[in-house]
Amino acid sequence: MNKISRRTIVKNLFLGGTAVLYSPRTLFSFGRPAKDKLGVALVGLGYYSTDLLAPALQQTANCYLAGIVTGTPSKAETWKAKYNIPDKNIYNYQNFDQIANNKDIDVVYVVLPPSMHREYVVRAANAGKHVWCEKPMAMTVQECQEMIDACNKNKRSLAIGYRLHHEPNTQEYRRIVNQHLLGKVKKLNCAAGYRDNRTNHWKQTKSLGGGVMYDMGVYAIQGSRCGTGMEPVSIISAKTSTTRPEIYKNGLDETTVAKLEYPGGVIADIKTSFGENINFLDIDCEKGSINMAPYSGYNGLKGKSPLGEIYHPYDVRWQQAKQMDDDALSIKQGKPMLVPGEEGLRDIRIVEAIYKSASTGSAVKL
Ligand code: NAD
């Protein structure tokens, strides 16, 4: 089946709302051995797995939804029926390690609150599975390193779910920066945030990985690192604040601003917030500015520069489908991950430095 007719079929299935009746293996694997598609098990069936990753796994060509890990039996029943998942591929947090014996599962995708990432990535790697892990990679640089070490020790791949690295508009602004098409970057301004009205979710619970710098802040850090094409040398200053002290207390940040210094004296101002909807990246270069807005959503990313419009619309595939297909293909071909664990660690190092600068009121060298 050629690419276009396959896409058309998937599109029609989705428009009819019936895609869930067909396993992606049935759809795409005519006459091909099953391992053409890597089996992915999602760990944690919350918002991101339910609304984005599982539907995206119905669009992927190199991997499919093979299993789930959940602590909620009713969710297991719903997912089993909806995605045709066999009982033998359904795990809970207690029997998770038995996944080592399951040949259907090639990749474990950890989609849990950040405080749980380290444990489940290490357990998955020790079970001999490749691992994909959602952002933020973990709570500390040490945890990130332990995750990288566990995957290396077991000779398994580790990818972080920074979907934007796989996204064409992001790739285009990075190309302009990295090839110096507008000269050197002079300064940068980036903001990532949304109004979160929840009060007792893990994002508002410090021990589970809450705080905006971890959650949305890593997008702003990514914007500044990708937008300058460099690594910061210091945090000049940082400040956390809240307009809702009844929710954001005991060191939990609702809003954080930071000034990052990059080589050559390039300054990046970043802002991240659970109090307002903000989503832009402005990169001032010697020969003009690149302005991306929105720069980090699930779709509709666009921008402009003196070189023209930056806008690559999608046809069928979602960012998450592209991300998982890219990563599955790299695993099949024995190639490195586009976003390896080291990339997630770099951001957590910066998150730690920003929190340190905010609490001490001093600059922090990186
Ligand atoms: P969520 O709260 O909707 O889901 C979390 C899941 O973890 C739930 O199924 C919950 O039952 C389970 N869980 C297990 N133990 C738990 C515990 N002790 N406390 C709380 N939940 C527990 O969260 P989400 O929005 O799906 O986020 C999950 C991960 O995905 C996070 O790392 C988040 O940053 C990431 N995420 C990434 C993107 C992206 O664009 N890449 C978008 C959304 C979320």
Short mmCIF file of N, CA and C and ligand atoms in Angstrom, two decimals, residues 43-50 52-53 69-72 75 93 109-117 120 133-137 161-163 198 201-203 208 214-215 219 296 298 319-320 323, ligand 1:
data_model
loop_
_atom_site.label_atom_id
_atom_site.label_comp_id
_atom_site.label_asym_id
_atom_site.label_seq_id
_atom_site.Cartn_x
_atom_site.Cartn_y
_atom_site.Cartn_z
N VAL A 43 2.92 3.83 30.39
CA VAL A 43 2.86 3.72 31.86
C VAL A 43 2.22 5.00 32.40
N GLY A 44 1.03 4.88 32.99
CA GLY A 44 0.31 6.06 33.47
C GLY A 44 -0.70 6.49 32.43
N LEU A 45 -1.98 6.29 32.71
CA LEU A 45 -3.02 6.56 31.71
C LEU A 45 -3.79 7.81 32.07
N GLY A 46 -3.08 8.91 32.25
CA GLY A 46 -3.72 10.18 32.55
C GLY A 46 -4.03 10.95 31.29
N TYR A 47 -4.08 12.26 31.42
CA TYR A 47 -4.46 13.14 30.30
C TYR A 47 -3.59 12.92 29.06
N TYR A 48 -2.28 12.95 29.23
CA TYR A 48 -1.42 12.95 28.04
C TYR A 48 -1.48 11.61 27.30
N SER A 49 -1.47 10.51 28.07
CA SER A 49 -1.60 9.20 27.43
C SER A 49 -2.96 9.05 26.75
N THR A 50 -4.01 9.48 27.46
CA THR A 50 -5.38 9.26 26.96
C THR A 50 -5.70 10.12 25.74
N LEU A 52 -3.58 12.26 23.92
CA LEU A 52 -2.59 12.52 22.87
C LEU A 52 -1.84 11.27 22.41
N LEU A 53 -1.22 10.54 23.37
CA LEU A 53 -0.31 9.47 22.94
C LEU A 53 -1.05 8.26 22.36
N VAL A 69 0.25 0.10 31.51
CA VAL A 69 0.57 -0.10 32.92
C VAL A 69 -0.26 0.91 33.69
N THR A 70 -1.15 0.43 34.54
CA THR A 70 -2.04 1.33 35.27
C THR A 70 -2.36 0.78 36.65
N GLY A 71 -2.60 1.69 37.58
CA GLY A 71 -2.99 1.27 38.92
C GLY A 71 -4.50 1.24 39.10
N THR A 72 -5.22 1.56 38.03
CA THR A 72 -6.68 1.67 38.12
C THR A 72 -7.35 0.59 37.27
N LYS A 75 -9.69 1.59 34.41
CA LYS A 75 -9.03 2.14 33.21
C LYS A 75 -8.53 1.00 32.33
N TYR A 93 1.32 -1.40 38.79
CA TYR A 93 2.63 -0.93 39.26
C TYR A 93 3.37 -2.00 40.08
N TYR A 109 6.93 3.56 27.68
CA TYR A 109 6.84 5.03 27.63
C TYR A 109 6.29 5.50 28.98
N VAL A 110 7.14 6.19 29.76
CA VAL A 110 6.78 6.62 31.12
C VAL A 110 6.08 7.98 31.06
N VAL A 111 4.79 7.98 31.42
CA VAL A 111 3.95 9.18 31.31
C VAL A 111 3.32 9.47 32.68
N LEU A 112 4.16 9.45 33.69
CA LEU A 112 3.73 9.60 35.08
C LEU A 112 4.11 10.99 35.60
N PRO A 113 3.66 11.36 36.80
CA PRO A 113 4.17 12.59 37.41
C PRO A 113 5.70 12.54 37.51
N PRO A 114 6.37 13.69 37.36
CA PRO A 114 7.84 13.70 37.27
C PRO A 114 8.57 13.02 38.42
N SER A 115 8.01 13.05 39.62
CA SER A 115 8.70 12.42 40.76
C SER A 115 8.81 10.91 40.58
N MET A 116 8.02 10.34 39.66
CA MET A 116 8.04 8.88 39.45
C MET A 116 8.86 8.47 38.22
N HIS A 117 9.36 9.44 37.47
CA HIS A 117 10.06 9.11 36.22
C HIS A 117 11.29 8.25 36.46
N TYR A 120 10.52 4.48 37.28
CA TYR A 120 9.96 3.64 36.22
C TYR A 120 10.88 3.53 35.01
N CYS A 133 10.60 8.71 27.94
CA CYS A 133 10.17 9.31 29.20
C CYS A 133 9.69 10.72 28.94
N GLU A 134 8.59 11.06 29.57
CA GLU A 134 8.04 12.40 29.37
C GLU A 134 8.91 13.47 30.07
N LYS A 135 8.72 14.70 29.62
CA LYS A 135 9.36 15.84 30.26
C LYS A 135 8.57 16.20 31.50
N PRO A 136 9.13 16.90 32.49
CA PRO A 136 10.55 17.09 32.69
C PRO A 136 11.17 15.73 33.02
N MET A 137 12.42 15.54 32.58
CA MET A 137 13.01 14.19 32.67
C MET A 137 12.93 13.64 34.10
N GLY A 161 10.50 12.96 25.86
CA GLY A 161 9.35 13.31 25.02
C GLY A 161 9.28 14.78 24.62
N TYR A 162 10.40 15.35 24.22
CA TYR A 162 10.39 16.72 23.71
C TYR A 162 9.94 16.69 22.25
N ARG A 163 8.61 16.67 22.08
CA ARG A 163 8.04 16.49 20.75
C ARG A 163 8.48 17.58 19.77
N ARG A 198 -6.33 24.14 38.55
CA ARG A 198 -6.39 23.04 39.51
C ARG A 198 -5.72 23.44 40.83
N HIS A 201 -3.68 19.00 42.01
CA HIS A 201 -3.08 18.09 41.03
C HIS A 201 -1.59 17.96 41.36
N TRP A 202 -0.89 16.98 40.74
CA TRP A 202 0.55 16.86 41.02
C TRP A 202 1.31 18.12 40.60
N LYS A 203 0.78 18.86 39.63
CA LYS A 203 1.47 20.10 39.23
C LYS A 203 1.46 21.15 40.33
N LEU A 208 5.48 15.66 44.21
CA LEU A 208 5.22 14.84 43.01
C LEU A 208 5.87 15.43 41.75
N TYR A 214 9.49 23.30 36.51
CA TYR A 214 9.67 21.94 36.00
C TYR A 214 8.74 21.68 34.81
N ASP A 215 7.49 22.08 34.97
CA ASP A 215 6.48 21.65 34.00
C ASP A 215 6.53 22.44 32.69
N TYR A 219 10.01 24.11 28.72
CA TYR A 219 9.76 24.59 27.35
C TYR A 219 10.45 25.92 27.11
N SER A 296 5.12 26.52 20.95
CA SER A 296 5.27 25.23 21.66
C SER A 296 3.97 24.45 21.83
N TYR A 298 0.57 22.02 20.52
CA TYR A 298 0.49 20.71 19.86
C TYR A 298 0.36 20.85 18.35
N GLN A 319 2.12 15.75 16.12
CA GLN A 319 3.50 15.83 16.60
C GLN A 319 3.91 14.55 17.32
N GLN A 320 3.00 14.06 18.18
CA GLN A 320 3.34 12.88 18.99
C GLN A 320 3.53 11.65 18.12
N GLN A 323 6.94 12.09 16.52
CA GLN A 323 7.97 11.85 17.55
C GLN A 323 8.17 10.34 17.77
P1 NAD B 1 -2.08 13.28 34.65
O1 NAD B 1 -2.19 13.72 36.07
O2 NAD B 1 -3.25 13.52 33.77
O3 NAD B 1 -1.73 11.74 34.59
C1 NAD B 1 -0.79 11.15 35.46
C2 NAD B 1 -1.03 9.67 35.54
O4 NAD B 1 -0.16 9.13 36.53
C3 NAD B 1 -2.47 9.31 35.98
O5 NAD B 1 -2.92 8.25 35.21
C4 NAD B 1 -2.31 8.89 37.42
O6 NAD B 1 -3.27 7.93 37.81
C5 NAD B 1 -0.92 8.27 37.40
N1 NAD B 1 -0.31 8.20 38.71
C6 NAD B 1 0.27 7.11 39.24
N2 NAD B 1 0.70 7.34 40.47
C7 NAD B 1 0.38 8.62 40.77
C8 NAD B 1 0.57 9.43 41.92
N3 NAD B 1 1.20 9.00 43.02
N4 NAD B 1 0.10 10.69 41.87
C9 NAD B 1 -0.51 11.17 40.76
N5 NAD B 1 -0.71 10.44 39.63
C10 NAD B 1 -0.26 9.16 39.65
O7 NAD B 1 -0.76 13.97 34.06
P2 NAD B 1 -0.37 14.19 32.54
O8 NAD B 1 -0.76 15.57 32.14
O9 NAD B 1 -0.83 13.05 31.72
O10 NAD B 1 1.24 14.22 32.64
C11 NAD B 1 1.99 13.03 32.74
C12 NAD B 1 3.41 13.31 32.21
O11 NAD B 1 3.32 13.72 30.86
C13 NAD B 1 4.15 14.43 32.94
O12 NAD B 1 5.52 14.17 32.98
C14 NAD B 1 3.87 15.65 32.06
O13 NAD B 1 4.83 16.67 32.18
C15 NAD B 1 3.91 14.99 30.70
N6 NAD B 1 3.19 15.75 29.66
C16 NAD B 1 3.85 16.05 28.53
C17 NAD B 1 3.23 16.77 27.54
C18 NAD B 1 3.97 17.09 26.28
O14 NAD B 1 3.49 17.89 25.49
N7 NAD B 1 5.11 16.46 26.03
C19 NAD B 1 1.92 17.21 27.72
C20 NAD B 1 1.25 16.85 28.90
C21 NAD B 1 1.90 16.13 29.89
#
